[in-house]
Amino acid sequence: MCPEKYMVKNRLYVALSDVPPELMDKPAIYSVTLVGIDPGNNFRHCGSGTLVKSGDQHFVLTAQHCAEPLCKYESIGFPIGLQGSPFIVQKLPPIYVGERTTDEWGPDLAFLPIHPVDVKHIHDNSNKTFFNLDRYEDEMLAGSAKTNRHLWAVVGSPISESNIEGPESYHFKRNTYSADIKSIARAGPFDYLEARASLAGEPLTPDFLKGLSGGGVWYANLGQREDGNYDLTEDPRLEGVAFYRTESDEAGTFVKLRCHGRRSVYQQGLTELRAELARRAM
């Protein structure tokens, strides 16, 4: 399971079971399920993503291996409510970060541009909003991930938790999995987090977490209030993107995920994104 204890700001240690799970619910307002829709109006769950913005433009940040099949469909949609048909968005050419060479190491990042008309619809018709990458760019690139003194979570939408069989019962659930970052690695301009996510004993089938790829990796500081309860001392930060499952246990206790980290997103990702947007504007 994920770590039994976390460091808080007054240097006490607290059992994970004492931390209210809803403390890391906020990232769900940025999370979306990616749905491909064929000409027969049949749906396919294509993965997870995070609503982000840079400058005055808006995107879904996801894994390349999620964006590629998604864009082959007649239409694409984002469920912006728990139930009902996905909101169909205009298809715009994706922006891939780096050249993907392997499933295990990628690089596996993509930005899906969202038309301004669709951005307005999302704002007006849901509680969803867009995480501002520019706001945290300097902070993220000033240092490395603080793996020992933060709450960590992976947020996404497993296929096993969704129902896409018919319009009367469409359901897309986004889950937040507590995580422990076991290591950080670099390969050229890309960095990688090895995350051990807690499944809390949920039944683990081969496809249990299929669909979580492309989901965001988040962290936030944990502090203790004067009344003894625990709270976040800051808004959660988007730290990376999950893209590959490396290991799991049959009991459904944990799963290990390989994720791109902050330098992949805020350095290489934003650099390539801005260059491609400038090229398209010429």
Coordinates of C-alpha atoms in Angstrom, one line a residue:
M1 CA 0.0 0.0 0.0
C2 CA 1.0 3.6 -0.1
P3 CA 3.0 5.1 2.8
E4 CA 1.5 4.6 6.2
K5 CA 2.7 8.0 7.4
Y6 CA 3.1 11.5 6.0
M7 CA 5.2 14.4 7.3
V8 CA 3.1 17.5 8.2
K9 CA 4.3 21.0 8.6
N10 CA 4.8 20.9 12.4
R11 CA 7.0 17.9 11.9
L12 CA 4.6 15.4 13.4
Y13 CA 3.9 12.1 11.6
V14 CA 0.3 11.2 10.8
A15 CA -1.2 7.8 9.8
L16 CA -2.6 7.8 6.3
S17 CA -5.9 6.5 7.7
D18 CA -6.2 9.7 9.6
V19 CA -6.0 11.9 6.5
P20 CA -9.5 12.6 5.0
P21 CA -9.5 11.2 1.5
E22 CA -11.5 14.2 0.2
L23 CA -8.4 16.4 0.7
M24 CA -7.2 15.3 -2.7
D25 CA -10.6 15.5 -4.4
K26 CA -9.9 18.9 -5.9
P27 CA -7.9 17.7 -8.9
A28 CA -11.1 16.0 -10.2
I29 CA -12.3 19.4 -11.4
Y30 CA -9.5 19.3 -14.0
S31 CA -9.9 15.6 -15.0
V32 CA -11.8 14.3 -18.0
T33 CA -12.4 11.0 -19.7
L34 CA -11.5 10.7 -23.4
V35 CA -14.3 9.2 -25.5
G36 CA -14.2 8.2 -29.1
I37 CA -17.5 8.1 -31.0
D38 CA -18.0 6.1 -34.2
P39 CA -20.5 6.8 -37.0
G40 CA -23.0 4.5 -35.3
N41 CA -22.8 6.6 -32.1
N42 CA -21.0 3.8 -30.3
F43 CA -18.6 5.0 -27.6
R44 CA -15.0 3.9 -26.8
H45 CA -13.2 4.8 -23.6
C46 CA -9.8 6.0 -24.8
G47 CA -8.2 7.1 -21.6
S48 CA -7.9 10.0 -19.2
G49 CA -6.7 13.5 -19.4
T50 CA -6.3 16.8 -17.6
L51 CA -7.8 20.1 -18.6
V52 CA -4.9 22.6 -18.9
K53 CA -4.2 26.0 -20.3
S54 CA -1.1 28.0 -21.5
G55 CA -1.4 31.6 -22.5
D56 CA -4.9 32.1 -23.8
Q57 CA -5.2 28.6 -25.3
H58 CA -6.8 25.5 -23.7
F59 CA -5.9 21.8 -24.0
V60 CA -6.3 18.3 -22.6
L61 CA -2.9 17.0 -21.4
T62 CA -2.8 13.2 -21.8
A63 CA -0.7 10.3 -23.1
Q64 CA 0.2 10.1 -26.7
H65 CA -1.0 6.5 -26.8
C66 CA -4.5 7.7 -25.7
A67 CA -4.6 10.6 -28.2
E68 CA -3.7 8.6 -31.3
P69 CA -6.7 6.2 -31.3
L70 CA -9.0 8.9 -30.0
C71 CA -8.4 11.1 -33.0
K72 CA -9.2 8.3 -35.5
Y73 CA -12.9 8.4 -34.4
E74 CA -15.6 10.2 -36.2
S75 CA -16.1 12.4 -33.2
I76 CA -14.5 12.8 -29.8
G77 CA -16.3 13.7 -26.5
F78 CA -15.5 14.7 -22.9
P79 CA -18.1 13.7 -20.2
I80 CA -18.3 16.8 -18.2
G81 CA -20.9 15.3 -15.8
L82 CA -21.0 11.9 -14.1
Q83 CA -23.9 10.7 -16.3
G84 CA -25.3 11.4 -19.8
S85 CA -23.7 11.5 -23.2
P86 CA -20.2 13.1 -23.5
F87 CA -20.0 16.6 -24.7
I88 CA -18.8 16.4 -28.4
V89 CA -15.9 18.8 -29.1
Q90 CA -14.4 20.0 -32.3
K91 CA -11.5 17.8 -33.5
L92 CA -8.3 19.7 -33.7
P93 CA -4.9 18.2 -34.6
P94 CA -3.1 16.9 -31.5
I95 CA 0.4 18.1 -30.5
Y96 CA 2.7 15.2 -29.5
V97 CA 5.7 15.8 -27.3
G98 CA 8.8 14.0 -28.4
E99 CA 9.0 10.9 -30.5
R100 CA 7.4 7.9 -28.9
T101 CA 9.6 4.8 -29.3
T102 CA 8.4 2.2 -26.6
D103 CA 5.4 1.5 -24.5
E104 CA 7.5 1.3 -21.4
W105 CA 9.4 4.6 -21.7
G106 CA 7.6 6.6 -24.3
P107 CA 8.0 9.5 -24.4
D108 CA 4.3 9.4 -24.1
L109 CA 2.8 12.9 -23.9
A110 CA 0.2 14.8 -26.0
F111 CA -1.8 18.0 -25.9
L112 CA -5.3 18.0 -27.4
P113 CA -6.3 21.6 -28.4
I114 CA -9.8 22.7 -27.4
H115 CA -11.6 25.2 -29.5
P116 CA -12.6 28.4 -27.6
V117 CA -16.3 27.7 -28.3
D118 CA -16.0 24.4 -26.5
V119 CA -14.0 25.9 -23.7
K120 CA -16.9 28.3 -23.0
H121 CA -19.4 25.4 -23.1
I122 CA -17.3 23.5 -20.5
H123 CA -17.1 26.5 -18.3
D124 CA -20.8 27.3 -18.6
N125 CA -22.1 23.8 -18.2
S126 CA -19.9 22.0 -15.6
N127 CA -17.8 22.4 -12.6
K128 CA -14.7 21.7 -14.7
T129 CA -11.9 24.2 -15.1
F130 CA -8.4 24.4 -16.6
F131 CA -5.2 24.1 -14.7
N132 CA -2.9 27.0 -15.5
L133 CA 0.5 25.5 -16.5
D134 CA 2.1 28.9 -17.0
R135 CA 1.3 29.9 -13.4
Y136 CA 3.4 27.1 -11.9
E137 CA 6.1 26.7 -14.6
D138 CA 8.8 28.6 -12.8
E139 CA 8.0 26.9 -9.5
M140 CA 8.2 23.4 -11.0
L141 CA 11.4 24.0 -12.9
A142 CA 13.1 25.6 -9.9
G143 CA 13.6 22.3 -8.1
S144 CA 12.8 18.6 -8.0
A145 CA 9.7 16.8 -6.8
K146 CA 9.3 16.8 -3.0
T147 CA 8.4 13.1 -2.6
N148 CA 8.7 12.9 1.2
R149 CA 6.6 15.7 2.6
H150 CA 3.5 15.8 0.4
L151 CA 0.3 14.0 -0.4
W152 CA 0.4 12.4 -3.8
A153 CA -2.4 11.1 -6.0
V154 CA -3.1 9.8 -9.5
V155 CA -6.5 10.9 -10.9
G156 CA -8.2 9.2 -13.8
S157 CA -11.1 7.2 -15.1
P158 CA -10.7 3.4 -15.3
I159 CA -12.9 1.6 -17.8
S160 CA -14.0 -0.8 -15.0
E161 CA -15.6 2.2 -13.2
S162 CA -17.5 3.4 -16.4
N163 CA -20.5 2.3 -18.3
I164 CA -20.6 3.0 -22.1
E165 CA -23.1 0.3 -23.2
G166 CA -26.1 2.5 -23.8
P167 CA -27.5 6.1 -23.6
E168 CA -29.8 5.2 -20.7
S169 CA -26.9 4.3 -18.4
Y170 CA -23.8 6.2 -19.5
H171 CA -21.6 6.7 -16.5
F172 CA -18.0 7.9 -16.3
K173 CA -16.4 7.9 -12.9
R174 CA -13.1 9.6 -12.0
N175 CA -11.2 8.1 -9.1
T176 CA -8.4 9.5 -7.0
Y177 CA -5.7 7.0 -5.9
S178 CA -3.3 7.8 -3.1
A179 CA 0.2 7.3 -4.3
D180 CA 3.8 7.0 -3.1
I181 CA 6.6 8.1 -5.4
K182 CA 9.3 5.5 -5.2
S183 CA 11.9 7.0 -7.6
I184 CA 12.6 9.7 -10.1
A185 CA 14.7 9.1 -13.3
R186 CA 15.8 11.2 -16.2
A187 CA 16.4 10.3 -19.9
G188 CA 17.4 13.2 -21.9
P189 CA 14.9 16.0 -21.6
F190 CA 12.2 13.7 -20.1
D191 CA 11.8 12.7 -16.5
Y192 CA 9.9 9.7 -15.0
L193 CA 8.2 9.1 -11.7
E194 CA 7.7 5.5 -10.5
A195 CA 4.4 5.8 -8.5
R196 CA 3.0 3.1 -6.2
A197 CA -0.8 3.7 -6.1
S198 CA -3.0 2.3 -3.4
L199 CA -6.1 0.3 -4.6
A200 CA -7.5 -0.3 -1.1
G201 CA -8.1 -3.9 -1.8
E202 CA -10.3 -3.4 -4.8
P203 CA -10.6 -6.4 -7.1
L204 CA -7.7 -6.5 -9.6
T205 CA -8.5 -7.8 -13.0
P206 CA -6.2 -7.5 -16.1
D207 CA -8.2 -4.5 -17.3
F208 CA -8.9 -3.0 -13.8
L209 CA -6.9 0.2 -14.4
K210 CA -7.2 0.3 -18.2
G211 CA -8.3 3.8 -19.0
L212 CA -6.3 5.5 -16.2
S213 CA -3.5 6.2 -18.7
G214 CA -3.2 9.9 -19.5
G215 CA -4.5 10.8 -16.0
G216 CA -2.8 13.5 -13.9
V217 CA -0.3 13.0 -11.1
W218 CA -0.8 15.5 -8.3
Y219 CA 0.8 16.6 -5.1
A220 CA 0.0 19.0 -2.2
N221 CA 1.4 20.0 1.2
L222 CA -0.4 18.5 4.2
G223 CA -0.7 20.6 7.4
Q224 CA -2.4 20.3 10.8
R225 CA -4.8 22.9 12.0
E226 CA -5.1 24.2 15.6
D227 CA -8.1 21.9 16.2
G228 CA -6.0 18.9 15.4
N229 CA -7.6 18.1 12.0
Y230 CA -5.5 18.0 8.8
D231 CA -5.8 20.1 5.7
L232 CA -3.9 21.1 2.6
T233 CA -1.7 24.2 3.0
E234 CA -1.8 24.9 -0.7
D235 CA -3.8 24.0 -3.8
P236 CA -2.7 20.7 -5.4
R237 CA -0.1 21.0 -8.2
L238 CA -0.1 19.0 -11.4
E239 CA 3.2 17.0 -11.3
G240 CA 2.9 14.7 -14.2
V241 CA 1.0 12.2 -16.4
A242 CA 0.6 8.5 -15.9
F243 CA 1.2 6.3 -18.9
Y244 CA 2.3 2.7 -18.1
R245 CA 1.6 0.1 -15.6
T246 CA 4.8 -1.7 -14.5
E247 CA 3.6 -4.0 -11.6
S248 CA 0.6 -5.0 -9.5
D249 CA -0.4 -7.5 -6.9
E250 CA -3.2 -10.0 -7.2
A251 CA -4.8 -9.0 -3.9
G252 CA -5.6 -5.6 -5.3
T253 CA -3.4 -3.8 -2.8
F254 CA -1.4 -1.6 -5.1
V255 CA -0.3 -1.0 -8.6
K256 CA 2.9 0.6 -9.8
L257 CA 2.7 3.2 -12.6
R258 CA 5.3 4.9 -14.7
C259 CA 4.5 8.6 -15.1
H260 CA 6.1 11.5 -16.8
G261 CA 7.2 14.1 -14.3
R262 CA 7.4 17.9 -14.0
R263 CA 10.3 18.4 -16.4
S264 CA 8.6 16.4 -19.1
V265 CA 5.5 18.6 -18.7
Y266 CA 6.7 22.1 -17.8
Q267 CA 10.0 22.1 -19.7
Q268 CA 9.9 19.8 -22.7
G269 CA 6.1 19.8 -23.0
L270 CA 5.6 23.5 -22.9
T271 CA 8.6 24.2 -25.1
E272 CA 7.3 21.9 -27.8
L273 CA 3.8 23.1 -27.4
R274 CA 4.7 26.7 -27.8
A275 CA 6.9 26.0 -30.8
E276 CA 4.2 24.0 -32.6
L277 CA 1.5 26.7 -31.9
A278 CA 3.9 29.4 -33.3
R279 CA 4.4 27.2 -36.4
R280 CA 0.7 26.7 -36.9
A281 CA 0.1 30.5 -36.5
M282 CA 2.5 31.3 -39.4

